[in-house]
Tab-separated table of N, CA and C in Angstrom:
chain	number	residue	atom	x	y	z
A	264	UNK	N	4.181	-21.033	35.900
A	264	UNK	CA	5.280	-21.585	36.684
A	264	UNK	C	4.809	-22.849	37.380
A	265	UNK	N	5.802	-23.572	37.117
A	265	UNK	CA	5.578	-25.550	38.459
A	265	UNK	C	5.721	-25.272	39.633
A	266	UNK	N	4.552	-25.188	40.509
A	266	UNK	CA	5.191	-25.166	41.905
A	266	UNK	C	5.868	-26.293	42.259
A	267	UNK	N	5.833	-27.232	41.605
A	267	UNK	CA	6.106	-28.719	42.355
A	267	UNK	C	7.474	-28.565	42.041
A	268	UNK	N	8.013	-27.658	40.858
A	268	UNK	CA	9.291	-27.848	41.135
A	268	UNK	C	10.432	-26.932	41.932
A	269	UNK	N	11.539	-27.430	42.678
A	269	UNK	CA	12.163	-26.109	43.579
A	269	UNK	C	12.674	-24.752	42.501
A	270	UNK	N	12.394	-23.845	43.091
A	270	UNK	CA	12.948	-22.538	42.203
A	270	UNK	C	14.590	-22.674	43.050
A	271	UNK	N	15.224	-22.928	42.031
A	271	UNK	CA	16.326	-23.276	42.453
A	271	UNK	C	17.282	-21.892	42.089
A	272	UNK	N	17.110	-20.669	41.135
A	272	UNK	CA	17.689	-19.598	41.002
A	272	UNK	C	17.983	-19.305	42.365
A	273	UNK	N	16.732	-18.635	42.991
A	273	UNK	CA	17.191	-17.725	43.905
A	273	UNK	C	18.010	-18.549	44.938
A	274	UNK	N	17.477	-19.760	44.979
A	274	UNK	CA	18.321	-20.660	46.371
A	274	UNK	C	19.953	-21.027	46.011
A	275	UNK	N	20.477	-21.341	44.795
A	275	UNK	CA	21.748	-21.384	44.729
A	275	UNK	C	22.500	-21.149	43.513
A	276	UNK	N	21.663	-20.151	42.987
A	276	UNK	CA	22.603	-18.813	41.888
A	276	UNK	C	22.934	-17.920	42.029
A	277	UNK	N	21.402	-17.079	42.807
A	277	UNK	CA	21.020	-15.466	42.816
A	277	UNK	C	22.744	-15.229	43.890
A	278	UNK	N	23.212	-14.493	43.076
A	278	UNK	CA	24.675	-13.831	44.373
A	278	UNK	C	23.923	-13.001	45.294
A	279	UNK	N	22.790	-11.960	44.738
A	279	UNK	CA	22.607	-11.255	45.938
A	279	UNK	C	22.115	-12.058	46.944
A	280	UNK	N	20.682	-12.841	46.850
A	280	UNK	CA	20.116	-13.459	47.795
A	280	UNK	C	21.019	-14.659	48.607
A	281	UNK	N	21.667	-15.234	47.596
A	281	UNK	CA	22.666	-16.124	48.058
A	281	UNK	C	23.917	-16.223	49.135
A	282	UNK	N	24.575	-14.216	48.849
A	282	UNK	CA	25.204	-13.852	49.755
A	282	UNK	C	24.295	-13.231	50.835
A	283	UNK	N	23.465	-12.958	50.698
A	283	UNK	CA	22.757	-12.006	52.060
A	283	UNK	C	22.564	-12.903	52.927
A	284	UNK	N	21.840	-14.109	52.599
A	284	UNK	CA	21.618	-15.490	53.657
A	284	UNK	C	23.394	-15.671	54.142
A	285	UNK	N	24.588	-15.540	53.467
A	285	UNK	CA	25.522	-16.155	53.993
A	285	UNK	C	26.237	-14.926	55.160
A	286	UNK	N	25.503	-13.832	55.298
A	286	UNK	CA	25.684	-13.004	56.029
A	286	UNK	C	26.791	-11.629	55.493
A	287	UNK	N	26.641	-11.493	54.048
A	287	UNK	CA	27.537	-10.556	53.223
A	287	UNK	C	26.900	-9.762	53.303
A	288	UNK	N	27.436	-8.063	53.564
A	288	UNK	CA	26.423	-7.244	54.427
A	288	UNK	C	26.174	-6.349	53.065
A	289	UNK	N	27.022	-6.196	52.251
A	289	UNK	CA	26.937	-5.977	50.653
A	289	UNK	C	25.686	-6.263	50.548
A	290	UNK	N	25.558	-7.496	49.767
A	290	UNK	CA	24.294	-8.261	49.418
A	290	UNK	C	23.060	-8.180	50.175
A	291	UNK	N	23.165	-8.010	51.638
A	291	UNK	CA	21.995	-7.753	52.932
A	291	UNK	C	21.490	-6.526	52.351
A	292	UNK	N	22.247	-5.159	52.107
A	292	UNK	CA	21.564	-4.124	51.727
A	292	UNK	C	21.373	-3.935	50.499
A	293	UNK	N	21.761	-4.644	49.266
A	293	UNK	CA	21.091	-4.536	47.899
A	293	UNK	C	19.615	-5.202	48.370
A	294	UNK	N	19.500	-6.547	49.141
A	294	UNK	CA	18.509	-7.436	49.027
A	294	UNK	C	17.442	-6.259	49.747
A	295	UNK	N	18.208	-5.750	50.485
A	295	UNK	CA	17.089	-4.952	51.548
A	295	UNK	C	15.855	-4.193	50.297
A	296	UNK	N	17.014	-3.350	49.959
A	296	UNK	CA	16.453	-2.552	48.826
A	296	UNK	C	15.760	-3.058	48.086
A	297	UNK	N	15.979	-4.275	47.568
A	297	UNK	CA	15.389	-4.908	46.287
A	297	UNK	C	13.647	-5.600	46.860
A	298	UNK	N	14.159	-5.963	48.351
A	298	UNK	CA	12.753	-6.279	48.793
A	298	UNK	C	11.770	-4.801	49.190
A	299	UNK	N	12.174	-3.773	49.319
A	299	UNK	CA	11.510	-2.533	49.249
A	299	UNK	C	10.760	-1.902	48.184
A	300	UNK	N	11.235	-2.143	46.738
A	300	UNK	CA	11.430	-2.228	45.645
A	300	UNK	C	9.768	-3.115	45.331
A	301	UNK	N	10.148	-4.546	45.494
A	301	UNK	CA	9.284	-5.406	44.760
A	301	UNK	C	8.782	-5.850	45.535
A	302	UNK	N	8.326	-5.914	46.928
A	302	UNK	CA	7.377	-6.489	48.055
A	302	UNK	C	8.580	-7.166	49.194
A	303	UNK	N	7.649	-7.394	50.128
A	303	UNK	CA	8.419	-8.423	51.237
A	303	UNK	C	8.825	-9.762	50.980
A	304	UNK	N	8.348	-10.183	49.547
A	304	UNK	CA	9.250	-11.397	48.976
A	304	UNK	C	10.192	-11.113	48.397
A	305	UNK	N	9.996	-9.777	47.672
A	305	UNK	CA	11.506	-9.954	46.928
A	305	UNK	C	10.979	-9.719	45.046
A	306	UNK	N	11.994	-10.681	44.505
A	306	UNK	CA	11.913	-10.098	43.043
A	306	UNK	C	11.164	-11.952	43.002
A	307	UNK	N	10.576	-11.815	41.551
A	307	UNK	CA	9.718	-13.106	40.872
A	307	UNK	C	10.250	-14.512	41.590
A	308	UNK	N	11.899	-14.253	41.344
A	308	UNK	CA	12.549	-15.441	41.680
A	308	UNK	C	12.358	-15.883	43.332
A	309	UNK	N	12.348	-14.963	44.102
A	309	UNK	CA	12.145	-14.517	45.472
A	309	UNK	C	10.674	-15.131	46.129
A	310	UNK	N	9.636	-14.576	45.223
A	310	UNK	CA	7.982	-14.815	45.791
A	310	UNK	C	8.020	-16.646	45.378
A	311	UNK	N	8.693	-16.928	43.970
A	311	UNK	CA	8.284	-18.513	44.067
A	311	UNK	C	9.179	-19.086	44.820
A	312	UNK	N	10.435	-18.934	45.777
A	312	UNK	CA	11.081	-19.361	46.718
A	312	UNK	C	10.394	-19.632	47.715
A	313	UNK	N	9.261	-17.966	48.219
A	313	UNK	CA	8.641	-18.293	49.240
A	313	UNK	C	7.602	-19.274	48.782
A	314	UNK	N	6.929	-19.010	47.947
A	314	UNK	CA	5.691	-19.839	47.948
A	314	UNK	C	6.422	-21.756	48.129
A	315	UNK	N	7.620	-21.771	47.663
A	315	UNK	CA	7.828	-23.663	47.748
A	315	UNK	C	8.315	-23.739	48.560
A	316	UNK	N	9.006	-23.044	49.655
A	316	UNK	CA	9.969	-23.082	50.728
A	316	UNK	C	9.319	-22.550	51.973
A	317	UNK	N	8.150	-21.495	51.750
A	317	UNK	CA	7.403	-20.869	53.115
A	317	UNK	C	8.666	-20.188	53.757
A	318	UNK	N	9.603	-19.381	53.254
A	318	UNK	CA	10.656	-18.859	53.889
A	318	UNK	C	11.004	-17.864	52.535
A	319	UNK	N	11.210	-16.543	53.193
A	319	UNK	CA	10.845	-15.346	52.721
A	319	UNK	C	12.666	-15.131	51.769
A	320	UNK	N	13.354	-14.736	51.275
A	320	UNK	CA	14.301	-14.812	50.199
A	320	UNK	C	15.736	-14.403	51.532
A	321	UNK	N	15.086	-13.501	52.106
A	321	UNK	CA	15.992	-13.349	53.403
A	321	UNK	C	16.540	-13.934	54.774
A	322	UNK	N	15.522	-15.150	54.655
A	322	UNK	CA	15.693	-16.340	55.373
A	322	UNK	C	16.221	-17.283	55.106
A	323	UNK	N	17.601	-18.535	55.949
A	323	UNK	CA	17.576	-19.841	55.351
A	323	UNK	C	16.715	-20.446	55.178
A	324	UNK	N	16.489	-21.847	54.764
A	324	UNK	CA	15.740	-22.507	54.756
A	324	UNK	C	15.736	-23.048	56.202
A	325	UNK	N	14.317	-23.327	56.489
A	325	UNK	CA	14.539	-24.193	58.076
A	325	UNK	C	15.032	-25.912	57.914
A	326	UNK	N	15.754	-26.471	57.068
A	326	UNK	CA	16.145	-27.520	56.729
A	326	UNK	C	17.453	-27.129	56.022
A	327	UNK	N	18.397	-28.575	56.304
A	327	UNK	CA	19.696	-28.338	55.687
A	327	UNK	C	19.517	-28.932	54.009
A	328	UNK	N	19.350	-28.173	53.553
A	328	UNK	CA	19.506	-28.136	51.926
A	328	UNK	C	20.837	-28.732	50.967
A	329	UNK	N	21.982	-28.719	51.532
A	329	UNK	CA	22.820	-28.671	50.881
A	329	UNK	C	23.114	-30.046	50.180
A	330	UNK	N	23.524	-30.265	48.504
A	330	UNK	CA	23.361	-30.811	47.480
A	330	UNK	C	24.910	-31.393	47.489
């Protein structure tokens, strides 16, 4: 995997992660689960979010992102 490039799945595809950040309480408890599941990052898409973003799949970004 490129770190240099943004993992852009989980930040503006993934519905679960996508809705849990937007505060969909649905999506909050799949994500919960899913980070229980596969670590405190989350699923593949999740750990290279954190690793380029330093912000865990359940967090916004601390910067306004929007494209």
């Amino acid at each position: 995997m490129d770190d240099k490039k943004p993992p852009v799945f989980c930040e503006k595809y993934c519905i679960i992660c996508k809705g849990a950040r937007s505060g969909n309480s649905i999506c909050k408890k799949i994500q919960n689960l899913e980070m229980k599941i596969f670590g405190e990052q989350g699923c593949p898409f999740g750990k290279a979010r954190t690793r380029y973003y330093g912000v865990t799949p359940d967090e916004k970004l601390p910067f306004d992102d929007e494209d």
